[in-house]
Each structure stands twice: as structure tokens, then as C-alpha cells.
JSON list of C-alpha atoms and ligand atoms in Angstrom, two decimals:
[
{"chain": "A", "resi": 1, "resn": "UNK", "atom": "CA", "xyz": [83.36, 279.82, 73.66]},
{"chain": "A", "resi": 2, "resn": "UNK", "atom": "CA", "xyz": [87.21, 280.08, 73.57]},
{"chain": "A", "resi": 3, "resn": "UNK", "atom": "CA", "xyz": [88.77, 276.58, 73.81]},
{"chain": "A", "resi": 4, "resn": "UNK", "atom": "CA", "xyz": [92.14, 275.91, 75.20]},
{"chain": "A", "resi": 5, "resn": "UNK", "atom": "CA", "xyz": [94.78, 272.59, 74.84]},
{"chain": "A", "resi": 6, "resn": "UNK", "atom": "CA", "xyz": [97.28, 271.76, 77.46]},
{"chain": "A", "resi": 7, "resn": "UNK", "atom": "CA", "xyz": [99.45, 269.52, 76.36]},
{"chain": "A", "resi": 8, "resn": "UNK", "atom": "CA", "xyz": [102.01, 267.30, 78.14]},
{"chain": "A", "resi": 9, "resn": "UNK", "atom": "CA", "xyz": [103.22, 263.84, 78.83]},
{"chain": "A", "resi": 10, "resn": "UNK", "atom": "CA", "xyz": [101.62, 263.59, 81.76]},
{"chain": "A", "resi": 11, "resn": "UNK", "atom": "CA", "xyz": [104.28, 260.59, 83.25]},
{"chain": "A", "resi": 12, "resn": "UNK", "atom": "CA", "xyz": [102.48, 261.00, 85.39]},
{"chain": "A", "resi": 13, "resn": "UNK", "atom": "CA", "xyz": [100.22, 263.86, 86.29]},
{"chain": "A", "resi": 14, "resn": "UNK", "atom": "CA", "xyz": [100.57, 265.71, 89.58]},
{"chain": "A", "resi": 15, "resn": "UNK", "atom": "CA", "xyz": [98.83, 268.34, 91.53]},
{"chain": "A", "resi": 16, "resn": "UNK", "atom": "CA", "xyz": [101.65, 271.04, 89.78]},
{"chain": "A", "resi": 17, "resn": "UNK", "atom": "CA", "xyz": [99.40, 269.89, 86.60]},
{"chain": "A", "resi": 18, "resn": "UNK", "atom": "CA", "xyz": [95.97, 270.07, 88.23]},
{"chain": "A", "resi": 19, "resn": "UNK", "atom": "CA", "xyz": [97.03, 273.23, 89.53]},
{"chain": "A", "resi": 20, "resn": "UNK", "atom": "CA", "xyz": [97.20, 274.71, 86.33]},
{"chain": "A", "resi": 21, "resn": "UNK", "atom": "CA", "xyz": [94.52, 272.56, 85.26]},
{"chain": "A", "resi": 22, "resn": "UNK", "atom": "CA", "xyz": [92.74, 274.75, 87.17]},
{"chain": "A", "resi": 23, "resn": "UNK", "atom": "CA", "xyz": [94.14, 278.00, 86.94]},
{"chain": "A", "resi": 24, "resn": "UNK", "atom": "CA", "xyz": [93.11, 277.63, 82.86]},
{"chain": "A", "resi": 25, "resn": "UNK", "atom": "CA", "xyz": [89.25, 279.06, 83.48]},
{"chain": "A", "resi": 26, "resn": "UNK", "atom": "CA", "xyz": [91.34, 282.48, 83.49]},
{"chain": "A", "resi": 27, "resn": "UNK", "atom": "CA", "xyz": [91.82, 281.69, 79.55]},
{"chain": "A", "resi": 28, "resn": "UNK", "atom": "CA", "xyz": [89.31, 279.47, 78.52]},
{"chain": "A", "resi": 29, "resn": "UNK", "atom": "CA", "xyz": [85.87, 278.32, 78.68]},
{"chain": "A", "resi": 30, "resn": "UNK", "atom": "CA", "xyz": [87.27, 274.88, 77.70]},
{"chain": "A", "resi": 31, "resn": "UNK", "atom": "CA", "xyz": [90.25, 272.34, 78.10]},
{"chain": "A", "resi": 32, "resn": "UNK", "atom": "CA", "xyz": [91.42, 269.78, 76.54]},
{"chain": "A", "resi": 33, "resn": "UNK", "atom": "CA", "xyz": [94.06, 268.15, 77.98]},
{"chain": "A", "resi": 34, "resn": "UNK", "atom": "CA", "xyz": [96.53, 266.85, 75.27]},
{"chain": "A", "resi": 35, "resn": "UNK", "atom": "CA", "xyz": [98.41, 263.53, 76.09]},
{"chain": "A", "resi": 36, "resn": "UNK", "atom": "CA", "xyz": [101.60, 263.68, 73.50]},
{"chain": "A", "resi": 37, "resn": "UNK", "atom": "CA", "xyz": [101.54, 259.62, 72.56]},
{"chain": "A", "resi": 38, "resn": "UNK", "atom": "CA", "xyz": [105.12, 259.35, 72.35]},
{"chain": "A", "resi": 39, "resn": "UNK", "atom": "CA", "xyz": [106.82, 261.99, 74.50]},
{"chain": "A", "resi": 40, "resn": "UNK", "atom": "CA", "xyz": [110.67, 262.29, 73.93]},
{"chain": "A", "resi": 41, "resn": "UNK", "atom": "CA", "xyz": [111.43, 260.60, 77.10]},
{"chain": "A", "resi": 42, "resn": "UNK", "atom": "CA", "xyz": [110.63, 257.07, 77.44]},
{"chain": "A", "resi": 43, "resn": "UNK", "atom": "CA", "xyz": [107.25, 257.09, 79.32]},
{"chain": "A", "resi": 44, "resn": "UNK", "atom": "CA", "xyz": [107.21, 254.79, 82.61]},
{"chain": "A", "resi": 45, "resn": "UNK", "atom": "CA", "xyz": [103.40, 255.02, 82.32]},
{"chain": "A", "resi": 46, "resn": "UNK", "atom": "CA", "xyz": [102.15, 253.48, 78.80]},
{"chain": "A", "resi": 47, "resn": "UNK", "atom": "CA", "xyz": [99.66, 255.72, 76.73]},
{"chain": "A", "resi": 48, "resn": "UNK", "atom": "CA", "xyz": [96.26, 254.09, 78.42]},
{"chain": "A", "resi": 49, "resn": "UNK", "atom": "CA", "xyz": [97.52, 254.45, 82.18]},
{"chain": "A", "resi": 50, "resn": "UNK", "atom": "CA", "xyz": [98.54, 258.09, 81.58]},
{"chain": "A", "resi": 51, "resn": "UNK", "atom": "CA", "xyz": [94.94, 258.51, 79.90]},
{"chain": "A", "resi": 52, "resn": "UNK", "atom": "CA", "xyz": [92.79, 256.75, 83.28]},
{"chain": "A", "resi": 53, "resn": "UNK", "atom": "CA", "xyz": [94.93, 258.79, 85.50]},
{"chain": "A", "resi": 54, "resn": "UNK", "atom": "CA", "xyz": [94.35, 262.02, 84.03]},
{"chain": "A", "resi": 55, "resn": "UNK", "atom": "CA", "xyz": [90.63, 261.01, 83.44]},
{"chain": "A", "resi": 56, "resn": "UNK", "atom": "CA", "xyz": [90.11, 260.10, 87.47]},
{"chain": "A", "resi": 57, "resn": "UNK", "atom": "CA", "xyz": [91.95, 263.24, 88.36]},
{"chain": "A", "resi": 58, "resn": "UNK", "atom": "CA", "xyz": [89.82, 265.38, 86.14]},
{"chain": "A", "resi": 59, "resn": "UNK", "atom": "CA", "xyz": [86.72, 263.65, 86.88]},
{"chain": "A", "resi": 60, "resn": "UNK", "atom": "CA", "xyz": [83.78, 266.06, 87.22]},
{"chain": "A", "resi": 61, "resn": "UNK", "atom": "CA", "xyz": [85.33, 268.46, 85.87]},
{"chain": "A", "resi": 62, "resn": "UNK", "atom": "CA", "xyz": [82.98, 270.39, 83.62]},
{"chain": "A", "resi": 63, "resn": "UNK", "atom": "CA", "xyz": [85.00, 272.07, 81.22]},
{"chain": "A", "resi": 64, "resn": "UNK", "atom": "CA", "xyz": [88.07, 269.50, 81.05]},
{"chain": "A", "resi": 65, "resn": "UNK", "atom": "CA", "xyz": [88.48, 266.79, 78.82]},
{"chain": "A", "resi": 66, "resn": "UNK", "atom": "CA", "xyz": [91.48, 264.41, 77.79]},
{"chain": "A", "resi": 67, "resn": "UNK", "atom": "CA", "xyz": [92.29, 263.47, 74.53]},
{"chain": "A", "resi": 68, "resn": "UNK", "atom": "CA", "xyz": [95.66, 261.80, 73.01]},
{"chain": "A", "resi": 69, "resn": "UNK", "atom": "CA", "xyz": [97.33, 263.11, 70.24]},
{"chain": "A", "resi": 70, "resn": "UNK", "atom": "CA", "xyz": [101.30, 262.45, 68.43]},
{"chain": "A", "resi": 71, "resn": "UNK", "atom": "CA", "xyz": [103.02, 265.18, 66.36]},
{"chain": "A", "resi": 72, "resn": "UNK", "atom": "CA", "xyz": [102.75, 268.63, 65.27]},
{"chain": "A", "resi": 73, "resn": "UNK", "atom": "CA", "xyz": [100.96, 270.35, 68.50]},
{"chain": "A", "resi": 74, "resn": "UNK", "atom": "CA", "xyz": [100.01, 273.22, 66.43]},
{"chain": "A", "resi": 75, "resn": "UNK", "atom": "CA", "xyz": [98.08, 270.26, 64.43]},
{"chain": "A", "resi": 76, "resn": "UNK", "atom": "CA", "xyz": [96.24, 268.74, 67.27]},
{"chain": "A", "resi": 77, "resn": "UNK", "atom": "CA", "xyz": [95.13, 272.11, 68.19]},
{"chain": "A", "resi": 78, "resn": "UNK", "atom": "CA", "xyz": [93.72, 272.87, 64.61]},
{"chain": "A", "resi": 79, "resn": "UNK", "atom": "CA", "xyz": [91.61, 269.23, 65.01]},
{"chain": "A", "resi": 80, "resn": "UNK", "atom": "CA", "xyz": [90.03, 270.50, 68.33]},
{"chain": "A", "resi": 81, "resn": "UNK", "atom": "CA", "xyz": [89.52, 274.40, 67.35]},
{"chain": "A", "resi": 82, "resn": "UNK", "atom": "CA", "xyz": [91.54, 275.48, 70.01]},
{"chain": "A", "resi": 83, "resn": "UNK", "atom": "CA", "xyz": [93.56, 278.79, 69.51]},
{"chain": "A", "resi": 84, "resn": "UNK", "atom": "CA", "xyz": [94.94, 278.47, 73.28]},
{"chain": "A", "resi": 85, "resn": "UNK", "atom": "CA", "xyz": [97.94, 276.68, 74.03]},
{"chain": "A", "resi": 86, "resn": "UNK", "atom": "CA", "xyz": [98.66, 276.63, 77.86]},
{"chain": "A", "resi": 87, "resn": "UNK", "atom": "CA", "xyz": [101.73, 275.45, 79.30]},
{"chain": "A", "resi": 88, "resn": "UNK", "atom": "CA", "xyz": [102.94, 276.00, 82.61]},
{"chain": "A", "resi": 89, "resn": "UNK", "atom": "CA", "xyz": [105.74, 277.68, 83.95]},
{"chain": "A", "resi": 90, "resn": "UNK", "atom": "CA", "xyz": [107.52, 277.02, 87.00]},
{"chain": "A", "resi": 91, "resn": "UNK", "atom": "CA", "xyz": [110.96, 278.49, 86.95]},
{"chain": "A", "resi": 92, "resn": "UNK", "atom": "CA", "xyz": [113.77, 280.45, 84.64]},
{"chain": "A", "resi": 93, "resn": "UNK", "atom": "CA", "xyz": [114.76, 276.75, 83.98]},
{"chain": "A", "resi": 94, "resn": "UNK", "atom": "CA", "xyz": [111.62, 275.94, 82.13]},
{"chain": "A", "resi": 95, "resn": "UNK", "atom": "CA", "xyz": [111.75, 279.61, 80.12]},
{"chain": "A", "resi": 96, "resn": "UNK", "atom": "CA", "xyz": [114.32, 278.30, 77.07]},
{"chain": "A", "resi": 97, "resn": "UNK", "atom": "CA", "xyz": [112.59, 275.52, 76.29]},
{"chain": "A", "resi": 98, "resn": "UNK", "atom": "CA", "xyz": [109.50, 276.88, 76.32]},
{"chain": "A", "resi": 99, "resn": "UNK", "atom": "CA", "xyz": [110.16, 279.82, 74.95]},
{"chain": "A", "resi": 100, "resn": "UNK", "atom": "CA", "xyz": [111.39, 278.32, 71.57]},
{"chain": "A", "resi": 101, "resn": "UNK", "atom": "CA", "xyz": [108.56, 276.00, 71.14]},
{"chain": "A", "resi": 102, "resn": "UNK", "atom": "CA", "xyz": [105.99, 278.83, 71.79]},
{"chain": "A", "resi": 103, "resn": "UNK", "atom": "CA", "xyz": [107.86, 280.85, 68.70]},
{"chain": "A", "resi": 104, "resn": "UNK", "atom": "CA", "xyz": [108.44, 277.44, 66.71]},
{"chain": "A", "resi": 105, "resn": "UNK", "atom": "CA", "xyz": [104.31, 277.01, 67.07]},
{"chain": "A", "resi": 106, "resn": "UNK", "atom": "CA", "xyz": [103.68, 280.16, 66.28]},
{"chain": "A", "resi": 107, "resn": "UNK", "atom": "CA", "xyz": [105.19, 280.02, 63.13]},
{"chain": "A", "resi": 108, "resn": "UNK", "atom": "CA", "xyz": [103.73, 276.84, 62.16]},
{"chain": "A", "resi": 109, "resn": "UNK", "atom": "CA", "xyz": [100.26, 278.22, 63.13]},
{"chain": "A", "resi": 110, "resn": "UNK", "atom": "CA", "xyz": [99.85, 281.99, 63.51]},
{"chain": "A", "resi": 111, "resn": "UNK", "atom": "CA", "xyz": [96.57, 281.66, 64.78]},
{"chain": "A", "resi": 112, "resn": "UNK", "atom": "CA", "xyz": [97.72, 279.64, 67.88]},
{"chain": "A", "resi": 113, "resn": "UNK", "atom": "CA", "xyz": [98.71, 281.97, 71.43]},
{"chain": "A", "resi": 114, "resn": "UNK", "atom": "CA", "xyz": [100.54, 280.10, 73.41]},
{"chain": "A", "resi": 115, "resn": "UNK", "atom": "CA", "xyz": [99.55, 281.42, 76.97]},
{"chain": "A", "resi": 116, "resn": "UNK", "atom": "CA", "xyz": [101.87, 280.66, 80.40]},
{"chain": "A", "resi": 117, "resn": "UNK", "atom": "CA", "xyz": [100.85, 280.10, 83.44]},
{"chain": "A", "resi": 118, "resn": "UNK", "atom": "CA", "xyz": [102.92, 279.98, 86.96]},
{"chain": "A", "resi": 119, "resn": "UNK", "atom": "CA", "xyz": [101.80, 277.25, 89.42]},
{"chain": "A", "resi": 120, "resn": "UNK", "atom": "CA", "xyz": [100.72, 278.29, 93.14]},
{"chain": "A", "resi": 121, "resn": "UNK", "atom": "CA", "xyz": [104.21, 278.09, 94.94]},
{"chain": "A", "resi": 122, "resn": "UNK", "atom": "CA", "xyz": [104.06, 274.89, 96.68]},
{"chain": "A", "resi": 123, "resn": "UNK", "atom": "CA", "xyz": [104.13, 272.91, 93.45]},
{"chain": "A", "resi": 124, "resn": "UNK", "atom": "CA", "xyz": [106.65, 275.41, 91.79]},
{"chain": "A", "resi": 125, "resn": "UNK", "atom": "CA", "xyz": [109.51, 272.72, 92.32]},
{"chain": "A", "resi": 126, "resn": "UNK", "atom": "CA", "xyz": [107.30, 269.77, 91.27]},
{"chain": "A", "resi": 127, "resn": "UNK", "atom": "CA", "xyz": [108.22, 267.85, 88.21]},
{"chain": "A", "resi": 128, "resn": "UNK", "atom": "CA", "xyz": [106.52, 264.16, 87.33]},
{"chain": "A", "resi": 129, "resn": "UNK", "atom": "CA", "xyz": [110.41, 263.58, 86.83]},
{"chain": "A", "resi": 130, "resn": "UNK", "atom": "CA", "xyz": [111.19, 264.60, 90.33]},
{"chain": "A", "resi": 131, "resn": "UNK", "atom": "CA", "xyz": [108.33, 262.48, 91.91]},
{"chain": "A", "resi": 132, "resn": "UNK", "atom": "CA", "xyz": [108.95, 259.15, 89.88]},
{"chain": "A", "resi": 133, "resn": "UNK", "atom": "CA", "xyz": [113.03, 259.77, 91.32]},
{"chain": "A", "resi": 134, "resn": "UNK", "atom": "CA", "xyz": [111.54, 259.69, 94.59]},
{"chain": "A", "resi": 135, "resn": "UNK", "atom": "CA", "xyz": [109.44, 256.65, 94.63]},
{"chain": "A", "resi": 136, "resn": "UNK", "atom": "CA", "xyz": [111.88, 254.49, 93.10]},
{"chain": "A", "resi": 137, "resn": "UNK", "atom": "CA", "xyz": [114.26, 255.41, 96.28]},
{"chain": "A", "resi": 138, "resn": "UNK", "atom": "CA", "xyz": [111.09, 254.68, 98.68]},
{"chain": "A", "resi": 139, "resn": "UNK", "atom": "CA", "xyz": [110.24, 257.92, 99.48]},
{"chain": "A", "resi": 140, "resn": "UNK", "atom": "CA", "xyz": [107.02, 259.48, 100.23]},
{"chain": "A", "resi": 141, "resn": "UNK", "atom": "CA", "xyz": [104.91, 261.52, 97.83]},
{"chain": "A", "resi": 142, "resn": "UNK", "atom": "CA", "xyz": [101.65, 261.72, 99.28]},
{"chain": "A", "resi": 143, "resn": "UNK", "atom": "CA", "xyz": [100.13, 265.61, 98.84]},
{"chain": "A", "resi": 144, "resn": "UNK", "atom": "CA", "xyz": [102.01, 265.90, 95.45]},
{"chain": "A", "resi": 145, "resn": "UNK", "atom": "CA", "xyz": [100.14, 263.65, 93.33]},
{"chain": "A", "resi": 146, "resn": "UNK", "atom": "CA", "xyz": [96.43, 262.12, 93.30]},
{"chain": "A", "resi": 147, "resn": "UNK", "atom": "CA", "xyz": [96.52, 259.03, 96.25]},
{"chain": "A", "resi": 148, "resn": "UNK", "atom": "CA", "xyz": [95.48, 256.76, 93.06]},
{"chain": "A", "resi": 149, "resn": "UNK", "atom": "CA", "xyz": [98.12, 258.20, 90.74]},
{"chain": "A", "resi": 150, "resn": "UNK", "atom": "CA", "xyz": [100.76, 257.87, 94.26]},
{"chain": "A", "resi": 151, "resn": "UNK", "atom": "CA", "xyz": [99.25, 253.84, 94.42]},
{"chain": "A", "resi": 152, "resn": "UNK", "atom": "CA", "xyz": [100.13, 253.45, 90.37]},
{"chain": "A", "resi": 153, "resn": "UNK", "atom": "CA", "xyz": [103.93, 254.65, 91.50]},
{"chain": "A", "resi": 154, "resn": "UNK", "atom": "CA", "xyz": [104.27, 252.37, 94.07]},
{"chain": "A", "resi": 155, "resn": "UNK", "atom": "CA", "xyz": [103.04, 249.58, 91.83]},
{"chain": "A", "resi": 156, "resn": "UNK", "atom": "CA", "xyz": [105.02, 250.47, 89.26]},
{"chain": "A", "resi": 157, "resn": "UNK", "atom": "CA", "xyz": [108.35, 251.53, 90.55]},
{"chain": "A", "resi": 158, "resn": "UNK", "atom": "CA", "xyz": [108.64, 249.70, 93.48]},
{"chain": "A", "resi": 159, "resn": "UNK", "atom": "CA", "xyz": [108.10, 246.17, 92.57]},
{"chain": "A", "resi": 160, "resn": "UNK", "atom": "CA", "xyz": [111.51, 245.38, 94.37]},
{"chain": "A", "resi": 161, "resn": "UNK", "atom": "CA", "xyz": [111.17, 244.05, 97.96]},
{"chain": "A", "resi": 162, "resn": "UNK", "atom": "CA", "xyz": [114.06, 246.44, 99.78]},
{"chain": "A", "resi": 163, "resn": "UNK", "atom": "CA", "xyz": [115.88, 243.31, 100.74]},
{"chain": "A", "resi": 164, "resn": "UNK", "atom": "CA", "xyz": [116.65, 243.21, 97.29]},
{"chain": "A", "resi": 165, "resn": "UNK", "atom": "CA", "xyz": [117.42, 246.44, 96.77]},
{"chain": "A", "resi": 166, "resn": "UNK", "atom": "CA", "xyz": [120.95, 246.89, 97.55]},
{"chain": "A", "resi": 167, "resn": "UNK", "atom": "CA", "xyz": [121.89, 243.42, 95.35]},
{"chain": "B", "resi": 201, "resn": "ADP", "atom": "P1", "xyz": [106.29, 267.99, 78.67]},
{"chain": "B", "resi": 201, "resn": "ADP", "atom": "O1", "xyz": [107.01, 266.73, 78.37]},
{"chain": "B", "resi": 201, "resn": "ADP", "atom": "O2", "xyz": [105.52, 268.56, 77.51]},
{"chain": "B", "resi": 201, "resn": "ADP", "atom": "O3", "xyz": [107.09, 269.04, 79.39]},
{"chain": "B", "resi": 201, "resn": "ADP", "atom": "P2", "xyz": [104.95, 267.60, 81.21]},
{"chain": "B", "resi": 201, "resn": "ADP", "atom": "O4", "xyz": [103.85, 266.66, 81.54]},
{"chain": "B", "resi": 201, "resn": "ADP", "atom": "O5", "xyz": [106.24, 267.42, 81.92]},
{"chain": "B", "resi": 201, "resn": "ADP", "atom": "O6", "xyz": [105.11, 267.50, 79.65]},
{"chain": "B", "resi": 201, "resn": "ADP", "atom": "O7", "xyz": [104.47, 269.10, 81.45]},
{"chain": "B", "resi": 201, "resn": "ADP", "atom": "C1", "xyz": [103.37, 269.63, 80.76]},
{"chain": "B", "resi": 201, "resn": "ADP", "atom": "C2", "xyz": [103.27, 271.11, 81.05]},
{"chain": "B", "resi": 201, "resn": "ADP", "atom": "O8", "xyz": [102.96, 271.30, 82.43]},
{"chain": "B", "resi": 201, "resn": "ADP", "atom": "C3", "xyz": [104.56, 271.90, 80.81]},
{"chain": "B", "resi": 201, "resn": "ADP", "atom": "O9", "xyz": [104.19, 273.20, 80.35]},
{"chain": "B", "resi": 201, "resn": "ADP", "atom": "C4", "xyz": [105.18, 271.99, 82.17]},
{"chain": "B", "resi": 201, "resn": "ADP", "atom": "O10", "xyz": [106.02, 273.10, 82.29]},
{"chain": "B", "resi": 201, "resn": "ADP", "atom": "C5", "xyz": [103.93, 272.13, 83.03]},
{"chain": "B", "resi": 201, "resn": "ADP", "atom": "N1", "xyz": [104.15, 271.69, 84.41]},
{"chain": "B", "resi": 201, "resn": "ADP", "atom": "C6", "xyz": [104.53, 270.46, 84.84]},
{"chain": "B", "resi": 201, "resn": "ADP", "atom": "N2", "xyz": [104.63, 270.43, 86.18]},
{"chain": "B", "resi": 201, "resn": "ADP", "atom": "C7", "xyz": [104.31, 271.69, 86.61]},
{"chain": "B", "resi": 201, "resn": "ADP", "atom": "C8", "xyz": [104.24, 272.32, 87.89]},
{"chain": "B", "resi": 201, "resn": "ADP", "atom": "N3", "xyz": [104.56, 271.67, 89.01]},
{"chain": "B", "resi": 201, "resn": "ADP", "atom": "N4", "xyz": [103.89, 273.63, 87.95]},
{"chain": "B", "resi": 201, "resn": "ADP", "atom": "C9", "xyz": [103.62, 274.29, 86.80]},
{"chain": "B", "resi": 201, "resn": "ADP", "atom": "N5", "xyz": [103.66, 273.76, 85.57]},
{"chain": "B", "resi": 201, "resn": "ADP", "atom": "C10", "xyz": [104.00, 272.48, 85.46]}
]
């Protein structure tokens, strides 16, 4: 039974994530998802909210589940046996980053492999960075995230009446 973590922020998740979500039965017999507590970037999602939406969007998912974890990845991944990292890759921009973080974690933890893998094409220019830009300027993202993760957004980010907007 080889078990895998993918972790993330997860502000907020989207079907690029679910796509490798999926994609992860290639490498594991098991997933956890990892939800880093305090992600460099501000979250616009607290802890909990990030944690229901990945749980609804993962729901029935047999070999999935979501915990939260803070610090050392390599850590977290020791607490839930898993000697699978997964991370997903969507273009050269992503490579730098992840490339010294898979060699930092390696270091810390030998036994870890981090293993990449590359999104189906459509969602190879989605970033939860990208989509959260988008609903604050009233645009439509509707087929890139889950419809309840798309009604959080619009909660969230656009709590502004346009009138208003522009003052
Ligand atoms: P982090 O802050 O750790 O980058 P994210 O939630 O932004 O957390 O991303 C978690 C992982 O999922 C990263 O490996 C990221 O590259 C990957 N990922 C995010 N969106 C996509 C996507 N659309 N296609 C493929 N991988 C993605």
C-alpha cells in the first residue's frame, strides 16, 4: 500500500488540483491531501473553508483524504507514512521553485520522492491566484473550479455592489 501527500494551499482548490488529484492513482494507492496552515501568501480562504472545500470536492473519493498540517513537509509526510510527495507541474515557470524544494526535501528526508505530475492541458494555465484575480474584477469562472468553491468566490470577493466599485 504505497501512500502519497499532496500538499498545497489550496486558496482555493480548482479543477487544475482535482486534475492531479486524480492523475495520483498512477503513484499511489493513497492520498492525502496536505493543507499547509499558514501558506506564505496571505490566504483569502481561512484554514476551515479551505478544509470543507477540498473535503466536498473530494467527496467519495475512496483513496483521498484531507488533512492540515504547518512546517517541515518532509515532517508531515513522516506522521502519515507517506514516501510520495506529488506536486504538480504546469509550466517551465513552476520548474525553479519546485525544483529546489524537491532537492531541499530530499535532503531533509532521503526517504521522501518527490514525484511531478503535468495537468491535462486545459488547466495547464490555471492558478487559484489567477482565478481569485478574476472574480474580484467580476469575471466568470465557472468550469475552472467546483460550482460550490465558484459560490465561496463570489461571496467572498465580491461583496462590493459594482456601483461601488469604481469609488
Ligand atoms: P503552493 O502554495 O504549495 O504552490 P498551490 O495550492 O498553489 O500550493 O499548489 C499546490 C500544488 O498543485 C503545486 O504543486 C502546484 O504546482 C500544483 N498546481 C496548482 N494548480 C495546478 C494546475 N492547474 N495544474 C497542475 N498543477 C497545479
Amino acid at each position: 500500500m504505497r501512500t502519497a501527500v499532496y500538499p498545497g494551499s489550496f486558496d482555493p482548490i480548482t479543477l487544475g488540483h482535482l486534475d492531479i488529484i486524480h492523475r495520483s492513482r498512477a503513484v499511489a494507492d493513497r492520498l492525502i491531501i496536505g493543507i499547509l496552515a499558514n501558506p506564505r501568501k496571505d490566504p483569502t480562504f481561512s484554514l476551515e473553508e479551505r478544509v470543507q472545500q477540498v473535503r466536498k470536492s473530494v467527496a467519495g473519493m475512496k483513496h483521498v483524504r484531507v488533512q492540515t498540517f504547518d512546517g517541515l513537509l518532509v515532517n508531515f509526510a513522516k506522521h502519515v507514512s507517506a514516501d510520495v510527495i506529488v506536486r504538480g507541474l504546469r509550466a517551465m515557470s513552476d520548474f525553479e521553485f519546485e525544483f529546489q524544494m524537491s532537492l531541499m526535501n530530499r535532503r531533509l528526508r532521503p526517504e521522501s520522492e518527490t514525484v511531478f505530475l503535468i495537468s491535462a492541458e486545459p488547466w495547464t494555465y490555471l492558478s487559484s491566484s489567477a482565478i481569485k484575480e478574476i472574480v474580484r474584477f467580476g469575471g466568470s469562472v465557472r468550469g475552472l473550479v467546483p460550482p460550490h468553491v465558484e459560490e465561496d468566490l463570489r461571496r467572498k470577493l465580491r461583496l462590493v455592489p459594482d456601483s461601488l466599485r469604481s469609488i
